[in-house]
Short mmCIF file of C-alpha atoms and ligand atoms in Angstrom, two decimals:
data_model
loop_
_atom_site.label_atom_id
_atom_site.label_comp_id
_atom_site.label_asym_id
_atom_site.label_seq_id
_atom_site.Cartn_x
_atom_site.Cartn_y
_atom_site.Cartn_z
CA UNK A 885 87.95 183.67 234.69
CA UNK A 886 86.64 187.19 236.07
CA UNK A 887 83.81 186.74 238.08
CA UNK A 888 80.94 189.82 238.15
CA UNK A 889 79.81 191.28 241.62
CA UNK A 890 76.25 191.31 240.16
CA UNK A 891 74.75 188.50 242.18
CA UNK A 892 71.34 188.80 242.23
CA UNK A 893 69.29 187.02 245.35
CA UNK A 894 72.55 186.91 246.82
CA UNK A 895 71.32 187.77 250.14
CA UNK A 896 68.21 184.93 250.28
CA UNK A 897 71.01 182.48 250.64
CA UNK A 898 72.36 180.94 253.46
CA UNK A 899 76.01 182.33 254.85
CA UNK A 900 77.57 179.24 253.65
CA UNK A 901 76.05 179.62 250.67
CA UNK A 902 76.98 183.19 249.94
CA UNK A 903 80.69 182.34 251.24
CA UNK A 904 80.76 179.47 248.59
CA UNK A 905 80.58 182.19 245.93
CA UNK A 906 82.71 184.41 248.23
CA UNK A 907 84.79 181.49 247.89
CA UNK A 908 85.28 181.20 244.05
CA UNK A 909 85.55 184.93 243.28
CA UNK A 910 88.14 185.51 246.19
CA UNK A 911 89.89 182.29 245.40
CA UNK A 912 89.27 181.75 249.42
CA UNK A 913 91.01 177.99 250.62
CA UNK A 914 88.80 175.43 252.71
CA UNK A 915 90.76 176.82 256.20
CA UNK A 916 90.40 180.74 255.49
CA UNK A 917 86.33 179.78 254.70
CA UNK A 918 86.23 177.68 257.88
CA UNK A 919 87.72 180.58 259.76
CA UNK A 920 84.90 183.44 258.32
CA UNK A 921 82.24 180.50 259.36
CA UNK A 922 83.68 180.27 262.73
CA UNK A 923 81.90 182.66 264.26
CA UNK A 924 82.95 182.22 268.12
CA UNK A 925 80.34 183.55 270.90
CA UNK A 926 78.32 185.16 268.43
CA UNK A 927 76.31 182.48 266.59
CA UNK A 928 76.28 182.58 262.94
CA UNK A 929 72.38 182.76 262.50
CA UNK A 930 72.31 185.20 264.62
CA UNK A 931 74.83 187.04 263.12
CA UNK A 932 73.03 186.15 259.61
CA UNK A 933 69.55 187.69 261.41
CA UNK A 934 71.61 191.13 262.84
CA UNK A 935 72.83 192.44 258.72
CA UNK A 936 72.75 191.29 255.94
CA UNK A 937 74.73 189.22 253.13
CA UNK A 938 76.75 187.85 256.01
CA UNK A 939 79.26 185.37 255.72
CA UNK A 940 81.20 185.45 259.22
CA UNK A 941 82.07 187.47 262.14
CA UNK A 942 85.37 188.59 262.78
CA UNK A 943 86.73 188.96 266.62
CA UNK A 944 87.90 191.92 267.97
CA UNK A 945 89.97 191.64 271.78
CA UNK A 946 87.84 193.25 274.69
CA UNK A 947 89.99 193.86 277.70
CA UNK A 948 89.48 195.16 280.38
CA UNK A 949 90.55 198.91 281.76
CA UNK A 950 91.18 199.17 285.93
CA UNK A 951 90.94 201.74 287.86
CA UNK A 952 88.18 203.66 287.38
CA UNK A 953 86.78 205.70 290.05
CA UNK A 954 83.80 207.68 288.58
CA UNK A 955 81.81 209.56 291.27
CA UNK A 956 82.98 207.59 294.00
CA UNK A 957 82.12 204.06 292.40
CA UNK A 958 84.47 201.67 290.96
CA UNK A 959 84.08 200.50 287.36
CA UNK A 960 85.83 197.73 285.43
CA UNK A 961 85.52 199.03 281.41
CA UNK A 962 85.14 196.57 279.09
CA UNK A 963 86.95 197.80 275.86
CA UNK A 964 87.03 196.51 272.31
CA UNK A 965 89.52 197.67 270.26
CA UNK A 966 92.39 196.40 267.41
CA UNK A 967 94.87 199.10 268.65
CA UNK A 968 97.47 198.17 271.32
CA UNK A 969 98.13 200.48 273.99
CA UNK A 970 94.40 201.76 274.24
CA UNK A 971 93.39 199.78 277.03
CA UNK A 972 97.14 200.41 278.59
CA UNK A 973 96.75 203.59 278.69
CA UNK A 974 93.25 204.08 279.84
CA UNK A 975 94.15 202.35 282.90
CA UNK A 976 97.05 204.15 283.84
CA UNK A 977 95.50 207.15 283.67
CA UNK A 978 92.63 206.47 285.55
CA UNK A 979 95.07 205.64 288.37
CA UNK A 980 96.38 209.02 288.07
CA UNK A 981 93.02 210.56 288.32
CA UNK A 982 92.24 207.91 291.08
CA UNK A 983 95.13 209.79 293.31
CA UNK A 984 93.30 212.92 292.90
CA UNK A 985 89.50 211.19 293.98
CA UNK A 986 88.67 210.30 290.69
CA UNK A 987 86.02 211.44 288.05
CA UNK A 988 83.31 213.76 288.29
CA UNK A 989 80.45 213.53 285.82
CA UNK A 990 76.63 214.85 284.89
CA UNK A 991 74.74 215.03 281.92
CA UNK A 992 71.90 216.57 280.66
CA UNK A 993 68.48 213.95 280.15
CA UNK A 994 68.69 211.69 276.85
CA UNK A 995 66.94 214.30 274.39
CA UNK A 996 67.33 213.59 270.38
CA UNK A 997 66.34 215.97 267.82
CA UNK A 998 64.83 213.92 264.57
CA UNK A 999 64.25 216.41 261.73
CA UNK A 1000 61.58 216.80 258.94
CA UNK A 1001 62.63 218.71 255.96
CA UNK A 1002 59.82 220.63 253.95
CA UNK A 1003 60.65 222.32 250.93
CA UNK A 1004 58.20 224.43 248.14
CA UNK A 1005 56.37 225.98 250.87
CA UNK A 1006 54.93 229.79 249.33
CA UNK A 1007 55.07 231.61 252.49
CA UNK A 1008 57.66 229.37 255.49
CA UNK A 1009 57.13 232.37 258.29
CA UNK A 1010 53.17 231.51 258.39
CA UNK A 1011 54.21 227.82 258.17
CA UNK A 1012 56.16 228.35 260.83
CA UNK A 1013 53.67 229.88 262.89
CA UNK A 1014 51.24 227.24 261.83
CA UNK A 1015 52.98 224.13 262.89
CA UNK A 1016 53.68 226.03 265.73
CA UNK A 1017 50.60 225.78 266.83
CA UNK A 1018 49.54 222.81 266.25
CA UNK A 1019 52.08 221.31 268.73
CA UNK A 1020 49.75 219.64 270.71
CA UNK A 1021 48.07 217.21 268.47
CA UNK A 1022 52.07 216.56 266.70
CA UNK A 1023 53.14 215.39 269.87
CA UNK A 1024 50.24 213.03 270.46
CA UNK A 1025 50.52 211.78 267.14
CA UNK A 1026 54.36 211.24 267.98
CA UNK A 1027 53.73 209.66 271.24
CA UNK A 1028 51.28 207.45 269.41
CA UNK A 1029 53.71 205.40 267.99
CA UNK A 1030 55.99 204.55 271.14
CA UNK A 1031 53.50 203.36 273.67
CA UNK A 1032 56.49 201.35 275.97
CA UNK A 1033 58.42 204.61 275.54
CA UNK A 1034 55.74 207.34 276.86
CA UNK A 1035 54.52 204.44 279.50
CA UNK A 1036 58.43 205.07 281.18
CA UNK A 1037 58.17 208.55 281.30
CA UNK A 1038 59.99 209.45 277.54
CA UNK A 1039 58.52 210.72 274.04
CA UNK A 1040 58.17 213.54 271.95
CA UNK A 1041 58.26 216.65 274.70
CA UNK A 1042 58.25 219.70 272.51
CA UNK A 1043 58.67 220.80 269.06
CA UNK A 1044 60.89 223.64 266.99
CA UNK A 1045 60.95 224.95 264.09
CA UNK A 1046 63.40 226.69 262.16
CA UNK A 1047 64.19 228.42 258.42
CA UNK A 1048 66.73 227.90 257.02
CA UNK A 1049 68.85 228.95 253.77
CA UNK A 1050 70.01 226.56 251.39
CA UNK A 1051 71.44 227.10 247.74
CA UNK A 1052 67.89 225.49 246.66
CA UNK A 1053 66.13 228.21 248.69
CA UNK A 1054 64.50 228.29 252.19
CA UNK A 1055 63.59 225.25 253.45
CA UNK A 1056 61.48 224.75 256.65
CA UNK A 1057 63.28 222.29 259.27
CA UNK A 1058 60.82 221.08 262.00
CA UNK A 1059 62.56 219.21 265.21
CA UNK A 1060 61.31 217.06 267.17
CA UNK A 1061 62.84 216.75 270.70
CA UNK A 1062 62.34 213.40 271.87
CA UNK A 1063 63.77 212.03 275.58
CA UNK A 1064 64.80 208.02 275.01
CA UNK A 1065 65.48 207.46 278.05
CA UNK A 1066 67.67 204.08 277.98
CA UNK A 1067 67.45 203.89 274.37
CA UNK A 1068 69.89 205.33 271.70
CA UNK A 1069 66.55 206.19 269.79
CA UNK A 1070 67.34 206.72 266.34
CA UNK A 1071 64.19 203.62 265.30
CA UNK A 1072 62.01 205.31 267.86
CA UNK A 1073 62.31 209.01 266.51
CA UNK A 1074 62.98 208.25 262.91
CA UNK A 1075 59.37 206.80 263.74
CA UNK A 1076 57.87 209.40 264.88
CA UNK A 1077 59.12 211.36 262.67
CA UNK A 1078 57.81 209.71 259.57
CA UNK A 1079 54.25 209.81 261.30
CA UNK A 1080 54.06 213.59 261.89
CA UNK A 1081 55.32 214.00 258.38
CA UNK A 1082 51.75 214.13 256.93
CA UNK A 1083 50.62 216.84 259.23
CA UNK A 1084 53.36 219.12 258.85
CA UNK A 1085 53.15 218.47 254.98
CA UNK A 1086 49.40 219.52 254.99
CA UNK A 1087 49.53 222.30 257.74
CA UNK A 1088 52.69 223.95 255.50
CA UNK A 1089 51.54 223.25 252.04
CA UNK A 1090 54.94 222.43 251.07
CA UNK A 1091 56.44 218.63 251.07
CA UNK A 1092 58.75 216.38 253.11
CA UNK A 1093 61.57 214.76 251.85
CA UNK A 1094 63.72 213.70 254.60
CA UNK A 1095 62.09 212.40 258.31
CA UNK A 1096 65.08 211.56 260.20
CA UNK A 1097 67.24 211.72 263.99
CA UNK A 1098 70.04 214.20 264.07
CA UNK A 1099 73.51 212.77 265.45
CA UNK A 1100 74.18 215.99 266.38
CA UNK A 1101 72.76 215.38 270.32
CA UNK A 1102 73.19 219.08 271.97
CA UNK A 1103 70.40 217.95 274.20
CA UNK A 1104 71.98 214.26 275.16
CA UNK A 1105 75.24 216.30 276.72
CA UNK A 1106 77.98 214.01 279.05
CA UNK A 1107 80.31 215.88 281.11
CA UNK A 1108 83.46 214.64 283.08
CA UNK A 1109 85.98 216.65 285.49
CA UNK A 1110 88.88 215.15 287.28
CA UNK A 1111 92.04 217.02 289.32
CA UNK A 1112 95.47 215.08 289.00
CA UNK A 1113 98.05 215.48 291.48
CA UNK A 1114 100.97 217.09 289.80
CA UNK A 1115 102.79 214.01 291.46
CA UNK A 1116 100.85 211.48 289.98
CA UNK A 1117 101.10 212.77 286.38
CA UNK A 1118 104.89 213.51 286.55
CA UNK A 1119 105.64 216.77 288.08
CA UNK A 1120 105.18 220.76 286.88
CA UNK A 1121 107.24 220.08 283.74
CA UNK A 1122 104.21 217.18 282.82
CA UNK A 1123 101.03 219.19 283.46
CA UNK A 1124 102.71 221.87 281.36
CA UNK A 1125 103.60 219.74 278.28
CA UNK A 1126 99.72 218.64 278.98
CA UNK A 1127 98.26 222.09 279.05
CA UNK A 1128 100.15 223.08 276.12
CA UNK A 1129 98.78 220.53 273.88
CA UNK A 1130 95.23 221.38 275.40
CA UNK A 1131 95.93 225.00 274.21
CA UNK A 1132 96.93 223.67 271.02
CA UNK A 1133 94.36 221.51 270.41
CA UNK A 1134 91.78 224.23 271.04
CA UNK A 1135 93.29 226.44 268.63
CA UNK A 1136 94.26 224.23 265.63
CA UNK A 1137 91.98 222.19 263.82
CA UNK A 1138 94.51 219.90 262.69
CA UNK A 1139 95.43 218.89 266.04
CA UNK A 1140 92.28 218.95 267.44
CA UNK A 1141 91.51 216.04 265.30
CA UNK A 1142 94.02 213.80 266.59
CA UNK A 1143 93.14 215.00 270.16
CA UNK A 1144 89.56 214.29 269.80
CA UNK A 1145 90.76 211.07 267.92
CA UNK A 1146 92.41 210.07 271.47
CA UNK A 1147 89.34 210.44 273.09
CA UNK A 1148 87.20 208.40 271.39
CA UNK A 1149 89.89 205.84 271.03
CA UNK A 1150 88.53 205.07 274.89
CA UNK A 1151 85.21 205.81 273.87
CA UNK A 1152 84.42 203.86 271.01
CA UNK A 1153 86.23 200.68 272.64
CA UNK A 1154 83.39 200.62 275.10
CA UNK A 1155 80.81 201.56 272.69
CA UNK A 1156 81.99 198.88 270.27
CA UNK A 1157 82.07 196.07 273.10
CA UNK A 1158 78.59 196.89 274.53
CA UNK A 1159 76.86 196.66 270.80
CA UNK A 1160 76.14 200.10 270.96
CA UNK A 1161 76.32 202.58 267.42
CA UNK A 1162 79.94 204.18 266.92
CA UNK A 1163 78.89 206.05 263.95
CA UNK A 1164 76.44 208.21 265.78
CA UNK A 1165 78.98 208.72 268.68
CA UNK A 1166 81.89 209.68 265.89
CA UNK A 1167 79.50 212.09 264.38
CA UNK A 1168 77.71 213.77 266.90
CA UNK A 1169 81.30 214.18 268.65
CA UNK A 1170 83.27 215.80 265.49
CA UNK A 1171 80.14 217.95 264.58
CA UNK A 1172 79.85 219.16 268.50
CA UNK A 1173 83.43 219.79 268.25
CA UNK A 1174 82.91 222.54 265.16
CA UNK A 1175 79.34 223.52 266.20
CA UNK A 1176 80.95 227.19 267.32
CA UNK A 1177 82.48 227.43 263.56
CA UNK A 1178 85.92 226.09 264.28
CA UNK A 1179 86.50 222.79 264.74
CA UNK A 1180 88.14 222.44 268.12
CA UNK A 1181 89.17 220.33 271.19
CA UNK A 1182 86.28 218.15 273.22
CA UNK A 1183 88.28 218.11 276.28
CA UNK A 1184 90.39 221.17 278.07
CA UNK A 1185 93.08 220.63 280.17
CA UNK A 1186 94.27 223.69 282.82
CA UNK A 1187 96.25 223.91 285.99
CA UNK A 1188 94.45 225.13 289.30
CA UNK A 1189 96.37 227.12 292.08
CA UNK A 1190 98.66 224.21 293.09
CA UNK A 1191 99.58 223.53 289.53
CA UNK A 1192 97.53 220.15 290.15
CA UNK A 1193 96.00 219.42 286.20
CA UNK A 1194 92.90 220.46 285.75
CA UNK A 1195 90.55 218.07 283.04
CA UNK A 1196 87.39 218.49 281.69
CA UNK A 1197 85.30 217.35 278.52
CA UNK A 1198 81.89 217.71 277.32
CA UNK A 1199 80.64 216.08 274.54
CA UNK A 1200 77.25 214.46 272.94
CA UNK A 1201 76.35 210.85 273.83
CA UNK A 1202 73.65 208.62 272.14
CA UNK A 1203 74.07 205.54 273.99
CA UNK A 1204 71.42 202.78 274.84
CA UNK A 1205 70.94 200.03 277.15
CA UNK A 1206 67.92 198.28 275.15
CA UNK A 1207 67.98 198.75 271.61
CA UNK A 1208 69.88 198.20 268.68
CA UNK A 1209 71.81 195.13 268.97
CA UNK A 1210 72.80 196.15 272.70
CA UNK A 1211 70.41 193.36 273.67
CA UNK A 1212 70.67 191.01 270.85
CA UNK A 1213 74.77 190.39 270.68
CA UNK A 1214 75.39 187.90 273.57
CA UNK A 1215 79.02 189.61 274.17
CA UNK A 1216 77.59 193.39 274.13
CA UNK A 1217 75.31 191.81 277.29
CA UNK A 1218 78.30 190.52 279.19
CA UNK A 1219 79.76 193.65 279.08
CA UNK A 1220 77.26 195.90 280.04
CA UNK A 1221 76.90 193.26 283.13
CA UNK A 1222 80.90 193.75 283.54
CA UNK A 1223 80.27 197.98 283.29
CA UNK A 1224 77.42 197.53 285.49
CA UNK A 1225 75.62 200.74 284.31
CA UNK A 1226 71.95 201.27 285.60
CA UNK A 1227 70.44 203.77 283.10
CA UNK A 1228 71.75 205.23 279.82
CA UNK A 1229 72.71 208.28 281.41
CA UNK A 1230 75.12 206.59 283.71
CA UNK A 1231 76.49 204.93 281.05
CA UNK A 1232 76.82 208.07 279.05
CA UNK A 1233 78.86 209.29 281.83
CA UNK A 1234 80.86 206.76 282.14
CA UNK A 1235 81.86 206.93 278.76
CA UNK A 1236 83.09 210.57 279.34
CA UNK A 1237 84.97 209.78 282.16
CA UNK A 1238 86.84 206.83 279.79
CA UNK A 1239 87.34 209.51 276.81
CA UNK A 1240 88.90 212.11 279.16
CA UNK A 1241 91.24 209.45 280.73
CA UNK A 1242 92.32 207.99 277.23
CA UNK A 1243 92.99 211.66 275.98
CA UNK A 1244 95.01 212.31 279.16
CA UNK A 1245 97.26 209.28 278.82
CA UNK A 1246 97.79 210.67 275.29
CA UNK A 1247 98.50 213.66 276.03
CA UNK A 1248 100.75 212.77 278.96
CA UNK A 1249 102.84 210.67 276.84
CA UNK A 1250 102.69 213.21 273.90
CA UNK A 1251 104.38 216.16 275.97
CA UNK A 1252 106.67 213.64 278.35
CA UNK A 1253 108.14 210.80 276.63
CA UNK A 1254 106.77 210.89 273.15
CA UNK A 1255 104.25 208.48 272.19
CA UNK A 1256 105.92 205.86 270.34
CA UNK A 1257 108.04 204.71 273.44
CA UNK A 1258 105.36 202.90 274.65
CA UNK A 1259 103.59 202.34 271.53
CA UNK A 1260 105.91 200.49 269.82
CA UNK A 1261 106.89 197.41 272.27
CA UNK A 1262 103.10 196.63 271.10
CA UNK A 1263 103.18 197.69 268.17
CA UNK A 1264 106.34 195.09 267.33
CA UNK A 1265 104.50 192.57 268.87
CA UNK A 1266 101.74 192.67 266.33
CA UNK A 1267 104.82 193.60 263.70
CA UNK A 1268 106.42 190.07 264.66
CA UNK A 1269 103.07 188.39 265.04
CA UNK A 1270 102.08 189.46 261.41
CA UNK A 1271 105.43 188.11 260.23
CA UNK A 1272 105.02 184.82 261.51
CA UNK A 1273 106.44 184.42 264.67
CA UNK A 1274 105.65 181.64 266.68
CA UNK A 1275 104.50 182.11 270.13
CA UNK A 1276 107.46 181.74 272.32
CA UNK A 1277 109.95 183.76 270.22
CA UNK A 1278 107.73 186.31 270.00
CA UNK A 1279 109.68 188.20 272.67
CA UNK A 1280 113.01 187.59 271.66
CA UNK A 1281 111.92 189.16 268.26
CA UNK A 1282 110.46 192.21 269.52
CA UNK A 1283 113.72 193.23 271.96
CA UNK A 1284 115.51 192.72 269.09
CA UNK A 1285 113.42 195.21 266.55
CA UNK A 1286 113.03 197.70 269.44
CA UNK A 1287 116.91 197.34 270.44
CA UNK A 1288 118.04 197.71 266.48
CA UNK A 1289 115.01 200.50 266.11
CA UNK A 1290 114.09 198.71 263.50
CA UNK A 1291 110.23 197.85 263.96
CA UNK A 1292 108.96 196.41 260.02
CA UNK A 1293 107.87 192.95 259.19
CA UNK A 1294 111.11 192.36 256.88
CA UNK A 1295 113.38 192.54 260.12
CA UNK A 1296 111.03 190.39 261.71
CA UNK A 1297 111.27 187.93 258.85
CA UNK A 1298 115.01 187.99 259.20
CA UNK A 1299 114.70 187.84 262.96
CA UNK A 1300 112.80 184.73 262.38
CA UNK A 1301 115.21 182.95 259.51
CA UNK A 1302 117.79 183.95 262.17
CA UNK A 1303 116.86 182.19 265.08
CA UNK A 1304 115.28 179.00 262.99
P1 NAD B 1520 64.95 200.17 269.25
O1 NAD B 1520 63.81 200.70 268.46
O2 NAD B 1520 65.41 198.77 268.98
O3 NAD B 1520 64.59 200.25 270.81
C1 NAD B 1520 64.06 201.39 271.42
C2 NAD B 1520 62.71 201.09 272.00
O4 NAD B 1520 62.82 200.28 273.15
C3 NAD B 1520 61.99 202.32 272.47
O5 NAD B 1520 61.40 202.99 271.38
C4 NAD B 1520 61.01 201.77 273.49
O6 NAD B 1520 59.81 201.41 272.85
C5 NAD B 1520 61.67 200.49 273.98
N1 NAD B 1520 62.14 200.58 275.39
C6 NAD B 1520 62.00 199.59 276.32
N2 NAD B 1520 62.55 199.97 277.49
C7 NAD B 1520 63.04 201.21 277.32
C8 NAD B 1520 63.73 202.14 278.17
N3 NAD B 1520 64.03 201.86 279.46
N4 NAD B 1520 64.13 203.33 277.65
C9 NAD B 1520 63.86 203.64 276.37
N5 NAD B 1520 63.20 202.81 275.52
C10 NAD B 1520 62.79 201.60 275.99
O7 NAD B 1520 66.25 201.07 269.15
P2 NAD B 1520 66.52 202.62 269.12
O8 NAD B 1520 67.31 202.93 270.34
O9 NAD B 1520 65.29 203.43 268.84
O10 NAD B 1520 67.46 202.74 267.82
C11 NAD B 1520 68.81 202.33 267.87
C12 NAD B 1520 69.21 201.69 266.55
O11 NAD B 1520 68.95 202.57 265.46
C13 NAD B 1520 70.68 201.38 266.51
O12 NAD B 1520 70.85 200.05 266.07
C14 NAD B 1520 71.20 202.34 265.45
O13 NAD B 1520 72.34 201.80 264.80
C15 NAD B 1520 70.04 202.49 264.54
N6 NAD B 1520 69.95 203.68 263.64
C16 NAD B 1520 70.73 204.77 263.78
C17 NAD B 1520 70.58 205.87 262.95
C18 NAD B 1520 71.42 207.10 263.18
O14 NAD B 1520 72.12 207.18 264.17
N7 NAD B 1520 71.38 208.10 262.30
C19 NAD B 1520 69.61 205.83 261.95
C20 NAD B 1520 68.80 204.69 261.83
C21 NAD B 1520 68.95 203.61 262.69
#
């Protein structure tokens, strides 16, 4: 019998519950239900408090990348992430950078921009002008509403305003520039800006629909820079392939996404095991990336005068230490304990240094050896894993698919029939 999807009070239940209609429309057994339930380190109650509807938690590995040198101090990254090779590769090349003294980062202080949209104003240039000056009492009312923030030194510091023209007509786009200090900040600004809403709505005339923090962070900037040793990263013929792929990258938007994919393949594992919000760090990256009119590459990659490579990236970075769940998910604490970041801003850093390694293994493997050489030895393990293979032939099997070339869950089904 087809069940419907329209459950209604679905989510007063408890997650076991929920999962025992999960259970009937999914035709879920006892042991795939006990699994969902089976929550690990993160507590299902808690997991049940953090969204909503839930039924489980699934586990993601964290492990751990090495070598990190970022401004003279050694980090161990704590990355989580269902892609082999990621962590691999992040520590390899932060050994290469190591040879050449490591990473070199700064960033600008931890500004977001929340927006309030007013539409049907008669005249926006005297709105403009209006709101303008009326600053003052915006920001108090602002700074009203984050006491703990404004005691630390953050809040609302100044306000914009711009016109701009949509195919409903002008609209009238005022931003707030908040600093957040350790916080990501989208609760504390989306705050704010639903309390200055009022006051912009009466001082333009016109009225607010949206009140919200923009992902796009120009004012929350990371940076990272790092010199290889032509030695370390293979020779001339190496940093060539590398720069070459930079220059490509830059000037093709197809490859630019992969590239920038790369990076935040090291990002995003960190982000992801400290609790912290990916979607905010995917956006405001791929909309910094195109905010000259082409979408291009975050990082650049160029050779100085001893053909030694030559890295740098710059990109936004919305990251918190309180906040969010970053406080909340009892694994996210561990490994901001293991990263050992004191403010946001080091953190943000950090997370630079990580995306420019990641890209450079990439990139290194892309223009030297290809990338599925050392791609694939993982990527059969999971191959003979998914077909079945018990733990101690899980070896045998993948020598065999990589010697035969033939890496696919069929062979390793064969493989398996073989040896049994
Ligand atoms: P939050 O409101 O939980 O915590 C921030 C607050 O912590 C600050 O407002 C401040 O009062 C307090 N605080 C204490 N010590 C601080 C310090 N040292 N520095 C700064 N603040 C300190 O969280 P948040 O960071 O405002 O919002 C993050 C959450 O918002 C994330 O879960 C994110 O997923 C979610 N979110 C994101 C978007 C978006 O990105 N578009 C939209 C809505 C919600």
């Amino acid at each position: 019998m087809k069940m419907s999807s329209n459950i209604s009070g679905f989510y007063k239940l408890s997650p076991e519950k929920r999962l025992t209609i999960v259970k009937k429309f999914a035709n879920l057994s006892e042991e795939e239900c006990q699994l969902l339930l089976n929550t690990g380190s993160l507590p299902l109650d808690l997991a049940d408090r953090m969204i909503e509807n839930t039924i489980g938690a699934i586990a993601i590995p964290i492990g751990i990348g090495v070598n990190f040198l970022i401004n003279k101090k050694d980090y161990l990254i704590p990355m989580a992430t269902e892609e082999p090779s990621v962590v691999a590769a992040a520590s390899y090349s932060a050994k290469m950078v190591r040879k050449g003294g490591g990473f070199h980062t700064s960033s600008t202080s931890s500004i977001m921009i929340g927006q309030i949209q007013t539409v049907r104003i008669k005249n926006p240039e005297i709105a403009k002008i209006r709101i303008l000056k009326a600053e003052k009492e915006i920001l108090n009312k602002a700074n009203a509403q984050d006491p703990v923030l404004c005691s630390l030194g953050g809040g609302a510091k100044n306000l914009t305003v711009k016109i701009i023209n949509t195919s409903l007509g002008s609209m009238l786009i005022a931003e707030l520039h908040v600093n957040c200090l350790d916080a990501m900040g989208a609760n504390a600004v989306n705050t704010m800006c639903e309390a200055i809403a009022p006051i912009i709505e009466k001082i333009s005339g016109g009225h607010v629909y949206l009140r919200i923090i923009s992902n796009l962070a120009t004012e929350r900037l990371v940076r990272a820079r790092c010199v290889v040793p032509k030695e370390a990263v293979g020779g001339i013929e190496v940093v060539d392939g590398i720069i070459n792929a930079s220059a490509f990258a830059s000037a093709d938007p197809y490859r630019a996404a992969t590239h920038n994919k790369g990076i935040l393949n090291g990002t995003i594992a960190v982000i992801l095991a400290t609790g912290n919000d990916h979607r905010a760090i995917e956006a405001g990256a791929h909309a910094y990336a195109a905010i000259k009119g082409q979408y291009t590459a975050l990082s650049n990659w160029t050779k100085n005068e001893d053909n030694d490579l030559v890295g740098t990236i710059e990109m936004p970075m919305a990251v918190g230490l309180v906040g969010g769940a970053v406080k909340t998910h009892p694994i996210a604490k561990i490994a901001l304990k293991i990263l050992g970041v004191k403010t946001a801003r080091e953190f943000g850093e950090v997370l630079a240094a990580v995306g420019l390694a990641q890209n450079l293994g990439a990139l290194r493997a892309l223009s030297h050896e290809g990338i599925q050489k050392g791609h694939m030895a993982l990527h059969a393990k999971n191959v003979a894993i998914a077909a079945g293979a018990k733990k101690e032939n899980i070896n045998l099997i993948v020598e065999k698919m990589i010697r035969e070339k033939k890496i696919r869950v069929d062979r390793a089904k064969e493989i398996i029939k073989e040896i049994n």
